[in-house]
């Protein structure tokens, strides 16, 4: 669990260090700016940006019931973040599974990607798609509704 917060905590720590140095030298405006910048980067790389993660088994069960895709992701992945941001509000219609918090999910992703934990891996109708185009994923979501 702590691994998912390592990068965001490091970003906040770096931002606080830079801001502290700038504030100490008398540049308070720049200090606040840097602190906000690093806090924003930390938030974007944290699990807070993503919808609540499910376990792999629960996501597969729900997907079988409602036909919506399952997205396997991990915190700190720029491609996962790109997918999440490009989907916008539509991202809440998907079933999100964090592979770092669910070993079964990591195994599903490795099985789909020749032993690699390549994310995002989107499973639609039982077929995995590695790092798909966000517009394609949005289309899959609308066809499942």
mmCIF file of N, CA and C in Angstrom:
data_model
loop_
_atom_site.group_PDB
_atom_site.id
_atom_site.type_symbol
_atom_site.label_atom_id
_atom_site.label_comp_id
_atom_site.label_asym_id
_atom_site.label_seq_id
_atom_site.Cartn_x
_atom_site.Cartn_y
_atom_site.Cartn_z
ATOM 1 N N UNK A 1 0.826 -1.195 0.000
ATOM 2 C CA UNK A 1 0.000 0.000 0.000
ATOM 3 C C UNK A 1 0.865 1.251 0.000
ATOM 4 N N UNK A 2 1.960 1.222 0.721
ATOM 5 C CA UNK A 2 2.813 2.401 0.809
ATOM 6 C C UNK A 2 3.468 2.728 -0.536
ATOM 7 N N UNK A 3 3.693 1.701 -1.359
ATOM 8 C CA UNK A 3 4.362 1.906 -2.634
ATOM 9 C C UNK A 3 3.592 2.871 -3.525
ATOM 10 N N UNK A 4 2.264 2.874 -3.455
ATOM 11 C CA UNK A 4 1.470 3.747 -4.314
ATOM 12 C C UNK A 4 1.616 5.214 -3.927
ATOM 13 N N UNK A 5 2.042 5.487 -2.706
ATOM 14 C CA UNK A 5 2.189 6.863 -2.234
ATOM 15 C C UNK A 5 3.633 7.351 -2.255
ATOM 16 N N UNK A 6 4.591 6.522 -2.658
ATOM 17 C CA UNK A 6 5.994 6.910 -2.634
ATOM 18 C C UNK A 6 6.274 8.117 -3.523
ATOM 19 N N UNK A 7 5.868 8.065 -4.786
ATOM 20 C CA UNK A 7 6.127 9.179 -5.701
ATOM 21 C C UNK A 7 5.420 10.464 -5.257
ATOM 22 N N UNK A 8 4.126 10.412 -4.899
ATOM 23 C CA UNK A 8 3.492 11.650 -4.439
ATOM 24 C C UNK A 8 4.162 12.239 -3.193
ATOM 25 N N UNK A 9 4.570 11.398 -2.261
ATOM 26 C CA UNK A 9 5.239 11.901 -1.060
ATOM 27 C C UNK A 9 6.596 12.523 -1.391
ATOM 28 N N UNK A 10 7.321 11.906 -2.308
ATOM 29 C CA UNK A 10 8.603 12.473 -2.726
ATOM 30 C C UNK A 10 8.404 13.825 -3.427
ATOM 31 N N UNK A 11 7.369 13.939 -4.225
ATOM 32 C CA UNK A 11 7.100 15.212 -4.893
ATOM 33 C C UNK A 11 6.749 16.310 -3.894
ATOM 34 N N UNK A 12 5.939 15.983 -2.900
ATOM 35 C CA UNK A 12 5.598 16.969 -1.875
ATOM 36 C C UNK A 12 6.833 17.351 -1.074
ATOM 37 N N UNK A 13 7.667 16.371 -0.737
ATOM 38 C CA UNK A 13 8.897 16.647 0.011
ATOM 39 C C UNK A 13 9.839 17.539 -0.792
ATOM 40 N N UNK A 14 10.010 17.241 -2.074
ATOM 41 C CA UNK A 14 10.866 18.083 -2.929
ATOM 42 C C UNK A 14 10.305 19.498 -3.049
ATOM 43 N N UNK A 15 8.994 19.595 -3.243
ATOM 44 C CA UNK A 15 8.367 20.902 -3.344
ATOM 45 C C UNK A 15 8.521 21.707 -2.071
ATOM 46 N N UNK A 16 8.367 21.045 -0.923
ATOM 47 C CA UNK A 16 8.523 21.734 0.363
ATOM 48 C C UNK A 16 9.964 22.195 0.550
ATOM 49 N N UNK A 17 10.925 21.391 0.116
ATOM 50 C CA UNK A 17 12.336 21.753 0.237
ATOM 51 C C UNK A 17 12.657 22.973 -0.637
ATOM 52 N N UNK A 18 12.217 22.929 -1.885
ATOM 53 C CA UNK A 18 12.459 24.052 -2.795
ATOM 54 C C UNK A 18 11.755 25.305 -2.281
ATOM 55 N N UNK A 19 10.496 25.146 -1.867
ATOM 56 C CA UNK A 19 9.732 26.295 -1.362
ATOM 57 C C UNK A 19 10.353 26.852 -0.094
ATOM 58 N N UNK A 20 10.839 25.982 0.769
ATOM 59 C CA UNK A 20 11.498 26.440 1.998
ATOM 60 C C UNK A 20 12.740 27.247 1.693
ATOM 61 N N UNK A 21 13.526 26.771 0.745
ATOM 62 C CA UNK A 21 14.738 27.506 0.354
ATOM 63 C C UNK A 21 14.411 28.861 -0.240
ATOM 64 N N UNK A 22 13.387 28.903 -1.080
ATOM 65 C CA UNK A 22 12.981 30.178 -1.693
ATOM 66 C C UNK A 22 12.406 31.132 -0.648
ATOM 67 N N UNK A 23 11.611 30.605 0.272
ATOM 68 C CA UNK A 23 11.033 31.460 1.317
ATOM 69 C C UNK A 23 12.122 31.994 2.231
ATOM 70 N N UNK A 24 13.112 31.160 2.519
ATOM 71 C CA UNK A 24 14.216 31.575 3.385
ATOM 72 C C UNK A 24 15.041 32.689 2.730
ATOM 73 N N UNK A 25 15.146 32.642 1.392
ATOM 74 C CA UNK A 25 15.911 33.675 0.688
ATOM 75 C C UNK A 25 15.082 34.927 0.412
ATOM 76 N N UNK A 26 13.811 34.913 0.835
ATOM 77 C CA UNK A 26 12.984 36.099 0.715
ATOM 78 C C UNK A 26 12.040 36.121 -0.461
ATOM 79 N N UNK A 27 11.971 35.069 -1.229
ATOM 80 C CA UNK A 27 11.108 35.027 -2.402
ATOM 81 C C UNK A 27 9.855 34.206 -2.073
ATOM 82 N N UNK A 28 8.958 34.785 -1.316
ATOM 83 C CA UNK A 28 7.779 34.048 -0.840
ATOM 84 C C UNK A 28 6.796 33.729 -1.961
ATOM 85 N N UNK A 29 6.630 34.616 -2.902
ATOM 86 C CA UNK A 29 5.712 34.360 -4.019
ATOM 87 C C UNK A 29 6.143 33.146 -4.831
ATOM 88 N N UNK A 30 7.428 33.072 -5.147
ATOM 89 C CA UNK A 30 7.949 31.927 -5.895
ATOM 90 C C UNK A 30 7.849 30.655 -5.056
ATOM 91 N N UNK A 31 8.028 30.787 -3.739
ATOM 92 C CA UNK A 31 7.936 29.629 -2.843
ATOM 93 C C UNK A 31 6.529 29.039 -2.892
ATOM 94 N N UNK A 32 5.534 29.893 -2.826
ATOM 95 C CA UNK A 32 4.142 29.422 -2.880
ATOM 96 C C UNK A 32 3.854 28.784 -4.237
ATOM 97 N N UNK A 33 4.338 29.402 -5.301
ATOM 98 C CA UNK A 33 4.134 28.879 -6.641
ATOM 99 C C UNK A 33 4.733 27.475 -6.788
ATOM 100 N N UNK A 34 5.976 27.306 -6.333
ATOM 101 C CA UNK A 34 6.629 25.997 -6.424
ATOM 102 C C UNK A 34 5.927 24.959 -5.556
ATOM 103 N N UNK A 35 5.498 25.367 -4.378
ATOM 104 C CA UNK A 35 4.801 24.432 -3.502
ATOM 105 C C UNK A 35 3.493 23.968 -4.148
ATOM 106 N N UNK A 36 2.748 24.877 -4.752
ATOM 107 C CA UNK A 36 1.511 24.508 -5.435
ATOM 108 C C UNK A 36 1.782 23.628 -6.655
ATOM 109 N N UNK A 37 2.841 23.932 -7.387
ATOM 110 C CA UNK A 37 3.204 23.129 -8.552
ATOM 111 C C UNK A 37 3.515 21.690 -8.143
ATOM 112 N N UNK A 38 4.360 21.531 -7.131
ATOM 113 C CA UNK A 38 4.726 20.183 -6.692
ATOM 114 C C UNK A 38 3.544 19.455 -6.065
ATOM 115 N N UNK A 39 2.678 20.163 -5.364
ATOM 116 C CA UNK A 39 1.481 19.537 -4.786
ATOM 117 C C UNK A 39 0.552 19.056 -5.898
ATOM 118 N N UNK A 40 0.440 19.836 -6.962
ATOM 119 C CA UNK A 40 -0.372 19.424 -8.108
ATOM 120 C C UNK A 40 0.190 18.192 -8.790
ATOM 121 N N UNK A 41 1.502 18.160 -8.963
ATOM 122 C CA UNK A 41 2.144 16.976 -9.543
ATOM 123 C C UNK A 41 1.937 15.754 -8.660
ATOM 124 N N UNK A 42 2.039 15.951 -7.350
ATOM 125 C CA UNK A 42 1.823 14.846 -6.413
ATOM 126 C C UNK A 42 0.395 14.327 -6.521
ATOM 127 N N UNK A 43 -0.568 15.221 -6.600
ATOM 128 C CA UNK A 43 -1.966 14.808 -6.707
ATOM 129 C C UNK A 43 -2.222 14.041 -8.001
ATOM 130 N N UNK A 44 -1.617 14.496 -9.097
ATOM 131 C CA UNK A 44 -1.812 13.814 -10.382
ATOM 132 C C UNK A 44 -1.192 12.424 -10.397
ATOM 133 N N UNK A 45 -0.171 12.201 -9.599
ATOM 134 C CA UNK A 45 0.493 10.898 -9.562
ATOM 135 C C UNK A 45 0.025 10.034 -8.406
ATOM 136 N N UNK A 46 -1.023 10.441 -7.739
ATOM 137 C CA UNK A 46 -1.547 9.667 -6.615
ATOM 138 C C UNK A 46 -2.772 8.882 -7.047
ATOM 139 N N UNK A 47 -3.177 7.919 -6.244
ATOM 140 C CA UNK A 47 -4.401 7.168 -6.551
ATOM 141 C C UNK A 47 -5.666 8.017 -6.447
ATOM 142 N N UNK A 48 -5.573 9.228 -5.907
ATOM 143 C CA UNK A 48 -6.748 10.075 -5.718
ATOM 144 C C UNK A 48 -7.386 10.510 -7.033
ATOM 145 N N UNK A 49 -6.615 10.534 -8.120
ATOM 146 C CA UNK A 49 -7.121 10.978 -9.414
ATOM 147 C C UNK A 49 -8.033 9.924 -10.034
ATOM 148 N N UNK A 50 -7.855 8.685 -9.638
ATOM 149 C CA UNK A 50 -8.575 7.581 -10.254
ATOM 150 C C UNK A 50 -9.814 7.210 -9.458
ATOM 151 N N UNK A 51 -10.831 6.680 -10.134
ATOM 152 C CA UNK A 51 -12.003 6.178 -9.407
ATOM 153 C C UNK A 51 -11.585 5.059 -8.460
ATOM 154 N N UNK A 52 -12.405 4.784 -7.475
ATOM 155 C CA UNK A 52 -12.099 3.755 -6.478
ATOM 156 C C UNK A 52 -11.822 2.425 -7.162
ATOM 157 N N UNK A 53 -10.711 1.808 -6.771
ATOM 158 C CA UNK A 53 -10.329 0.533 -7.358
ATOM 159 C C UNK A 53 -11.100 -0.622 -6.747
ATOM 160 N N UNK A 54 -11.366 -1.585 -7.587
ATOM 161 C CA UNK A 54 -11.999 -2.825 -7.167
ATOM 162 C C UNK A 54 -10.960 -3.928 -7.181
ATOM 163 N N UNK A 55 -11.275 -5.057 -6.620
ATOM 164 C CA UNK A 55 -10.446 -6.245 -6.770
ATOM 165 C C UNK A 55 -10.684 -6.826 -8.155
ATOM 166 N N UNK A 56 -9.743 -7.622 -8.631
ATOM 167 C CA UNK A 56 -9.864 -8.184 -9.982
ATOM 168 C C UNK A 56 -11.105 -9.054 -10.119
ATOM 169 N N UNK A 57 -11.361 -9.894 -9.128
ATOM 170 C CA UNK A 57 -12.519 -10.792 -9.206
ATOM 171 C C UNK A 57 -13.825 -10.003 -9.227
ATOM 172 N N UNK A 58 -13.925 -8.983 -8.385
ATOM 173 C CA UNK A 58 -15.138 -8.161 -8.336
ATOM 174 C C UNK A 58 -15.331 -7.395 -9.642
ATOM 175 N N UNK A 59 -14.256 -6.845 -10.199
ATOM 176 C CA UNK A 59 -14.350 -6.112 -11.463
ATOM 177 C C UNK A 59 -14.787 -7.035 -12.590
ATOM 178 N N UNK A 60 -14.247 -8.244 -12.629
ATOM 179 C CA UNK A 60 -14.636 -9.198 -13.666
ATOM 180 C C UNK A 60 -16.098 -9.599 -13.522
ATOM 181 N N UNK A 61 -16.553 -9.769 -12.271
ATOM 182 C CA UNK A 61 -17.952 -10.123 -12.031
ATOM 183 C C UNK A 61 -18.869 -8.992 -12.500
ATOM 184 N N UNK A 62 -18.531 -7.758 -12.133
ATOM 185 C CA UNK A 62 -19.351 -6.614 -12.537
ATOM 186 C C UNK A 62 -19.333 -6.409 -14.047
ATOM 187 N N UNK A 63 -18.181 -6.610 -14.658
ATOM 188 C CA UNK A 63 -18.073 -6.451 -16.103
ATOM 189 C C UNK A 63 -18.929 -7.487 -16.833
ATOM 190 N N UNK A 64 -18.945 -8.706 -16.320
ATOM 191 C CA UNK A 64 -19.771 -9.748 -16.931
ATOM 192 C C UNK A 64 -21.252 -9.393 -16.812
ATOM 193 N N UNK A 65 -21.626 -8.723 -15.715
ATOM 194 C CA UNK A 65 -23.024 -8.370 -15.497
ATOM 195 C C UNK A 65 -23.465 -7.165 -16.327
ATOM 196 N N UNK A 66 -22.599 -6.140 -16.423
ATOM 197 C CA UNK A 66 -23.037 -4.907 -17.098
ATOM 198 C C UNK A 66 -22.341 -4.641 -18.438
ATOM 199 N N UNK A 67 -21.343 -5.436 -18.801
ATOM 200 C CA UNK A 67 -20.681 -5.293 -20.098
ATOM 201 C C UNK A 67 -19.678 -4.163 -20.194
ATOM 202 N N UNK A 68 -19.430 -3.465 -19.080
ATOM 203 C CA UNK A 68 -18.480 -2.346 -19.119
ATOM 204 C C UNK A 68 -17.047 -2.869 -19.028
ATOM 205 N N UNK A 69 -16.091 -2.179 -19.670
ATOM 206 C CA UNK A 69 -14.686 -2.611 -19.655
ATOM 207 C C UNK A 69 -14.055 -2.530 -18.271
ATOM 208 N N UNK A 70 -13.006 -3.331 -18.090
ATOM 209 C CA UNK A 70 -12.191 -3.319 -16.874
ATOM 210 C C UNK A 70 -10.838 -2.714 -17.249
ATOM 211 N N UNK A 71 -10.383 -1.729 -16.466
ATOM 212 C CA UNK A 71 -9.099 -1.088 -16.710
ATOM 213 C C UNK A 71 -8.149 -1.479 -15.590
ATOM 214 N N UNK A 72 -7.049 -2.142 -15.947
ATOM 215 C CA UNK A 72 -5.999 -2.469 -14.986
ATOM 216 C C UNK A 72 -4.964 -1.351 -15.066
ATOM 217 N N UNK A 73 -4.624 -0.756 -13.930
ATOM 218 C CA UNK A 73 -3.742 0.401 -13.885
ATOM 219 C C UNK A 73 -2.841 0.305 -12.662
ATOM 220 N N UNK A 74 -1.907 1.258 -12.560
ATOM 221 C CA UNK A 74 -1.089 1.394 -11.353
ATOM 222 C C UNK A 74 -0.746 2.863 -11.151
ATOM 223 N N UNK A 75 -0.623 3.288 -9.899
ATOM 224 C CA UNK A 75 -0.258 4.684 -9.622
ATOM 225 C C UNK A 75 1.115 5.021 -10.185
ATOM 226 N N UNK A 76 1.254 6.235 -10.657
ATOM 227 C CA UNK A 76 2.529 6.697 -11.199
ATOM 228 C C UNK A 76 2.720 6.397 -12.673
ATOM 229 N N UNK A 77 1.792 5.676 -13.279
ATOM 230 C CA UNK A 77 1.892 5.328 -14.701
ATOM 231 C C UNK A 77 1.356 6.491 -15.526
ATOM 232 N N UNK A 78 2.226 7.088 -16.341
ATOM 233 C CA UNK A 78 1.805 8.249 -17.131
ATOM 234 C C UNK A 78 0.786 7.872 -18.193
ATOM 235 N N UNK A 79 0.824 6.645 -18.680
ATOM 236 C CA UNK A 79 -0.143 6.220 -19.682
ATOM 237 C C UNK A 79 -1.520 5.998 -19.054
ATOM 238 N N UNK A 80 -1.532 5.508 -17.816
ATOM 239 C CA UNK A 80 -2.798 5.356 -17.082
ATOM 240 C C UNK A 80 -3.393 6.724 -16.801
ATOM 241 N N UNK A 81 -2.545 7.660 -16.403
ATOM 242 C CA UNK A 81 -3.005 9.018 -16.130
ATOM 243 C C UNK A 81 -3.553 9.664 -17.406
ATOM 244 N N UNK A 82 -2.869 9.452 -18.519
ATOM 245 C CA UNK A 82 -3.338 9.981 -19.803
ATOM 246 C C UNK A 82 -4.715 9.427 -20.132
ATOM 247 N N UNK A 83 -4.885 8.115 -19.960
ATOM 248 C CA UNK A 83 -6.180 7.499 -20.229
ATOM 249 C C UNK A 83 -7.245 8.083 -19.314
ATOM 250 N N UNK A 84 -6.939 8.194 -18.031
ATOM 251 C CA UNK A 84 -7.911 8.699 -17.059
ATOM 252 C C UNK A 84 -8.320 10.138 -17.388
ATOM 253 N N UNK A 85 -7.351 10.999 -17.683
ATOM 254 C CA UNK A 85 -7.652 12.398 -17.964
ATOM 255 C C UNK A 85 -8.390 12.572 -19.291
ATOM 256 N N UNK A 86 -8.020 11.804 -20.299
ATOM 257 C CA UNK A 86 -8.671 11.926 -21.606
ATOM 258 C C UNK A 86 -10.093 11.384 -21.592
ATOM 259 N N UNK A 87 -10.374 10.442 -20.677
ATOM 260 C CA UNK A 87 -11.736 9.919 -20.575
ATOM 261 C C UNK A 87 -12.657 10.880 -19.841
ATOM 262 N N UNK A 88 -12.088 11.718 -18.985
ATOM 263 C CA UNK A 88 -12.898 12.666 -18.230
ATOM 264 C C UNK A 88 -13.912 11.966 -17.345
ATOM 265 N N UNK A 89 -15.142 12.463 -17.377
ATOM 266 C CA UNK A 89 -16.202 11.883 -16.533
ATOM 267 C C UNK A 89 -16.564 10.463 -16.942
ATOM 268 N N UNK A 90 -16.310 10.114 -18.180
ATOM 269 C CA UNK A 90 -16.622 8.760 -18.651
ATOM 270 C C UNK A 90 -15.809 7.701 -17.914
ATOM 271 N N UNK A 91 -14.693 8.100 -17.305
ATOM 272 C CA UNK A 91 -13.839 7.152 -16.585
ATOM 273 C C UNK A 91 -14.580 6.493 -15.435
ATOM 274 N N UNK A 92 -15.557 7.186 -14.870
ATOM 275 C CA UNK A 92 -16.322 6.615 -13.758
ATOM 276 C C UNK A 92 -17.200 5.456 -14.202
ATOM 277 N N UNK A 93 -17.426 5.325 -15.489
ATOM 278 C CA UNK A 93 -18.232 4.223 -16.001
ATOM 279 C C UNK A 93 -17.461 2.934 -16.198
ATOM 280 N N UNK A 94 -16.156 2.983 -16.002
ATOM 281 C CA UNK A 94 -15.308 1.803 -16.154
ATOM 282 C C UNK A 94 -15.048 1.169 -14.794
ATOM 283 N N UNK A 95 -14.605 -0.072 -14.809
ATOM 284 C CA UNK A 95 -14.207 -0.753 -13.583
ATOM 285 C C UNK A 95 -12.677 -0.677 -13.500
ATOM 286 N N UNK A 96 -12.140 0.055 -12.515
ATOM 287 C CA UNK A 96 -10.706 0.286 -12.379
ATOM 288 C C UNK A 96 -10.129 -0.670 -11.346
ATOM 289 N N UNK A 97 -8.985 -1.295 -11.692
ATOM 290 C CA UNK A 97 -8.323 -2.242 -10.800
ATOM 291 C C UNK A 97 -6.841 -1.863 -10.699
ATOM 292 N N UNK A 98 -6.396 -1.573 -9.498
ATOM 293 C CA UNK A 98 -4.995 -1.217 -9.221
ATOM 294 C C UNK A 98 -4.189 -2.496 -9.077
ATOM 295 N N UNK A 99 -3.246 -2.725 -9.995
ATOM 296 C CA UNK A 99 -2.478 -3.973 -9.964
ATOM 297 C C UNK A 99 -1.476 -4.019 -8.816
ATOM 298 N N UNK A 100 -1.140 -2.874 -8.239
ATOM 299 C CA UNK A 100 -0.219 -2.879 -7.102
ATOM 300 C C UNK A 100 -0.909 -3.243 -5.794
ATOM 301 N N UNK A 101 -2.227 -3.116 -5.757
ATOM 302 C CA UNK A 101 -2.922 -3.469 -4.528
ATOM 303 C C UNK A 101 -3.628 -4.815 -4.633
ATOM 304 N N UNK A 102 -3.571 -5.459 -5.784
ATOM 305 C CA UNK A 102 -4.243 -6.741 -5.983
ATOM 306 C C UNK A 102 -3.338 -7.683 -6.781
ATOM 307 N N UNK A 103 -2.721 -8.666 -6.110
ATOM 308 C CA UNK A 103 -1.828 -9.596 -6.817
ATOM 309 C C UNK A 103 -2.531 -10.375 -7.934
ATOM 310 N N UNK A 104 -3.813 -10.674 -7.749
ATOM 311 C CA UNK A 104 -4.572 -11.377 -8.782
ATOM 312 C C UNK A 104 -4.680 -10.514 -10.041
ATOM 313 N N UNK A 105 -4.854 -9.207 -9.859
ATOM 314 C CA UNK A 105 -4.928 -8.289 -10.997
ATOM 315 C C UNK A 105 -3.591 -8.228 -11.725
ATOM 316 N N UNK A 106 -2.500 -8.196 -10.969
ATOM 317 C CA UNK A 106 -1.175 -8.185 -11.593
ATOM 318 C C UNK A 106 -0.967 -9.453 -12.416
ATOM 319 N N UNK A 107 -1.464 -10.570 -11.919
ATOM 320 C CA UNK A 107 -1.341 -11.836 -12.653
ATOM 321 C C UNK A 107 -2.160 -11.800 -13.948
ATOM 322 N N UNK A 108 -3.333 -11.182 -13.910
ATOM 323 C CA UNK A 108 -4.153 -11.052 -15.117
ATOM 324 C C UNK A 108 -3.409 -10.227 -16.168
ATOM 325 N N UNK A 109 -2.802 -9.137 -15.745
ATOM 326 C CA UNK A 109 -2.076 -8.271 -16.674
ATOM 327 C C UNK A 109 -0.847 -8.980 -17.235
ATOM 328 N N UNK A 110 -0.114 -9.701 -16.385
ATOM 329 C CA UNK A 110 1.053 -10.450 -16.876
ATOM 330 C C UNK A 110 0.634 -11.515 -17.891
ATOM 331 N N UNK A 111 -0.483 -12.181 -17.642
ATOM 332 C CA UNK A 111 -0.963 -13.209 -18.575
ATOM 333 C C UNK A 111 -1.338 -12.598 -19.927
ATOM 334 N N UNK A 112 -1.836 -11.380 -19.915
ATOM 335 C CA UNK A 112 -2.251 -10.725 -21.155
ATOM 336 C C UNK A 112 -1.096 -10.083 -21.905
ATOM 337 N N UNK A 113 0.038 -9.847 -21.231
ATOM 338 C CA UNK A 113 1.141 -9.082 -21.829
ATOM 339 C C UNK A 113 2.474 -9.816 -21.787
ATOM 340 N N UNK A 114 2.454 -11.098 -22.071
ATOM 341 C CA UNK A 114 3.674 -11.904 -22.171
ATOM 342 C C UNK A 114 4.559 -11.804 -20.932
ATOM 343 N N UNK A 115 3.949 -11.784 -19.755
ATOM 344 C CA UNK A 115 4.705 -11.752 -18.512
ATOM 345 C C UNK A 115 5.050 -10.367 -18.011
ATOM 346 N N UNK A 116 4.697 -9.331 -18.749
ATOM 347 C CA UNK A 116 4.986 -7.952 -18.342
ATOM 348 C C UNK A 116 3.765 -7.326 -17.683
ATOM 349 N N UNK A 117 4.001 -6.426 -16.754
ATOM 350 C CA UNK A 117 2.908 -5.703 -16.099
ATOM 351 C C UNK A 117 2.679 -4.375 -16.823
ATOM 352 N N UNK A 118 2.345 -4.458 -18.098
ATOM 353 C CA UNK A 118 2.130 -3.279 -18.923
ATOM 354 C C UNK A 118 0.715 -2.763 -18.703
ATOM 355 N N UNK A 119 0.634 -1.517 -18.284
ATOM 356 C CA UNK A 119 -0.661 -0.896 -18.032
ATOM 357 C C UNK A 119 -0.718 0.437 -18.766
ATOM 358 N N UNK A 120 -1.875 0.953 -19.074
ATOM 359 C CA UNK A 120 -3.172 0.364 -18.786
ATOM 360 C C UNK A 120 -3.484 -0.793 -19.729
ATOM 361 N N UNK A 121 -4.073 -1.809 -19.160
ATOM 362 C CA UNK A 121 -4.594 -2.926 -19.927
ATOM 363 C C UNK A 121 -6.105 -2.899 -19.736
ATOM 364 N N UNK A 122 -6.816 -2.758 -20.827
ATOM 365 C CA UNK A 122 -8.269 -2.668 -20.789
ATOM 366 C C UNK A 122 -8.845 -3.972 -21.324
ATOM 367 N N UNK A 123 -9.703 -4.607 -20.525
ATOM 368 C CA UNK A 123 -10.330 -5.865 -20.937
ATOM 369 C C UNK A 123 -11.772 -5.568 -21.330
ATOM 370 N N UNK A 124 -12.086 -5.862 -22.599
ATOM 371 C CA UNK A 124 -13.430 -5.664 -23.140
ATOM 372 C C UNK A 124 -13.917 -7.008 -23.654
ATOM 373 N N UNK A 125 -15.038 -7.460 -23.127
ATOM 374 C CA UNK A 125 -15.619 -8.750 -23.527
ATOM 375 C C UNK A 125 -14.604 -9.890 -23.423
ATOM 376 N N UNK A 126 -13.792 -9.858 -22.383
ATOM 377 C CA UNK A 126 -12.822 -10.924 -22.156
ATOM 378 C C UNK A 126 -11.536 -10.809 -22.954
ATOM 379 N N UNK A 127 -11.414 -9.785 -23.802
ATOM 380 C CA UNK A 127 -10.213 -9.605 -24.621
ATOM 381 C C UNK A 127 -9.398 -8.429 -24.104
ATOM 382 N N UNK A 128 -8.100 -8.661 -23.805
ATOM 383 C CA UNK A 128 -7.259 -7.563 -23.303
ATOM 384 C C UNK A 128 -6.740 -6.680 -24.429
ATOM 385 N N UNK A 129 -6.639 -5.389 -24.133
ATOM 386 C CA UNK A 129 -6.093 -4.401 -25.067
ATOM 387 C C UNK A 129 -5.102 -3.557 -24.271
ATOM 388 N N UNK A 130 -3.844 -3.578 -24.670
ATOM 389 C CA UNK A 130 -2.795 -2.878 -23.945
ATOM 390 C C UNK A 130 -2.631 -1.457 -24.462
ATOM 391 N N UNK A 131 -2.690 -0.508 -23.537
ATOM 392 C CA UNK A 131 -2.529 0.915 -23.816
ATOM 393 C C UNK A 131 -3.358 1.376 -25.018
ATOM 394 N N UNK A 132 -4.679 1.147 -24.962
ATOM 395 C CA UNK A 132 -5.519 1.542 -26.096
ATOM 396 C C UNK A 132 -5.733 3.048 -26.151
ATOM 397 N N UNK A 133 -6.189 3.502 -27.288
ATOM 398 C CA UNK A 133 -6.511 4.907 -27.482
ATOM 399 C C UNK A 133 -7.712 5.266 -26.606
ATOM 400 N N UNK A 134 -7.655 6.383 -25.876
ATOM 401 C CA UNK A 134 -8.773 6.769 -25.015
ATOM 402 C C UNK A 134 -10.103 6.920 -25.766
ATOM 403 N N UNK A 135 -10.067 7.384 -27.008
ATOM 404 C CA UNK A 135 -11.306 7.515 -27.783
ATOM 405 C C UNK A 135 -11.923 6.146 -28.042
ATOM 406 N N UNK A 136 -11.086 5.150 -28.306
ATOM 407 C CA UNK A 136 -11.579 3.794 -28.509
ATOM 408 C C UNK A 136 -12.229 3.270 -27.231
ATOM 409 N N UNK A 137 -11.581 3.520 -26.084
ATOM 410 C CA UNK A 137 -12.137 3.058 -24.807
ATOM 411 C C UNK A 137 -13.486 3.737 -24.556
ATOM 412 N N UNK A 138 -13.582 5.029 -24.819
ATOM 413 C CA UNK A 138 -14.855 5.746 -24.654
ATOM 414 C C UNK A 138 -15.922 5.114 -25.534
ATOM 415 N N UNK A 139 -15.553 4.732 -26.752
ATOM 416 C CA UNK A 139 -16.499 4.073 -27.655
ATOM 417 C C UNK A 139 -16.965 2.726 -27.128
ATOM 418 N N UNK A 140 -16.073 2.006 -26.495
ATOM 419 C CA UNK A 140 -16.443 0.716 -25.903
ATOM 420 C C UNK A 140 -17.411 0.910 -24.741
ATOM 421 N N UNK A 141 -17.223 1.985 -24.024
ATOM 422 C CA UNK A 141 -18.093 2.273 -22.887
ATOM 423 C C UNK A 141 -19.489 2.625 -23.375
ATOM 424 N N UNK A 142 -19.562 3.426 -24.438
ATOM 425 C CA UNK A 142 -20.886 3.816 -24.941
ATOM 426 C C UNK A 142 -21.615 2.643 -25.585
ATOM 427 N N UNK A 143 -20.874 1.705 -26.168
ATOM 428 C CA UNK A 143 -21.538 0.546 -26.782
ATOM 429 C C UNK A 143 -21.978 -0.465 -25.730
ATOM 430 N N UNK A 144 -21.379 -0.394 -24.517
ATOM 431 C CA UNK A 144 -21.771 -1.312 -23.438
ATOM 432 C C UNK A 144 -23.027 -0.826 -22.729
ATOM 433 N N UNK A 145 -23.355 0.445 -22.879
ATOM 434 C CA UNK A 145 -24.508 1.001 -22.155
ATOM 435 C C UNK A 145 -25.829 0.623 -22.772
#
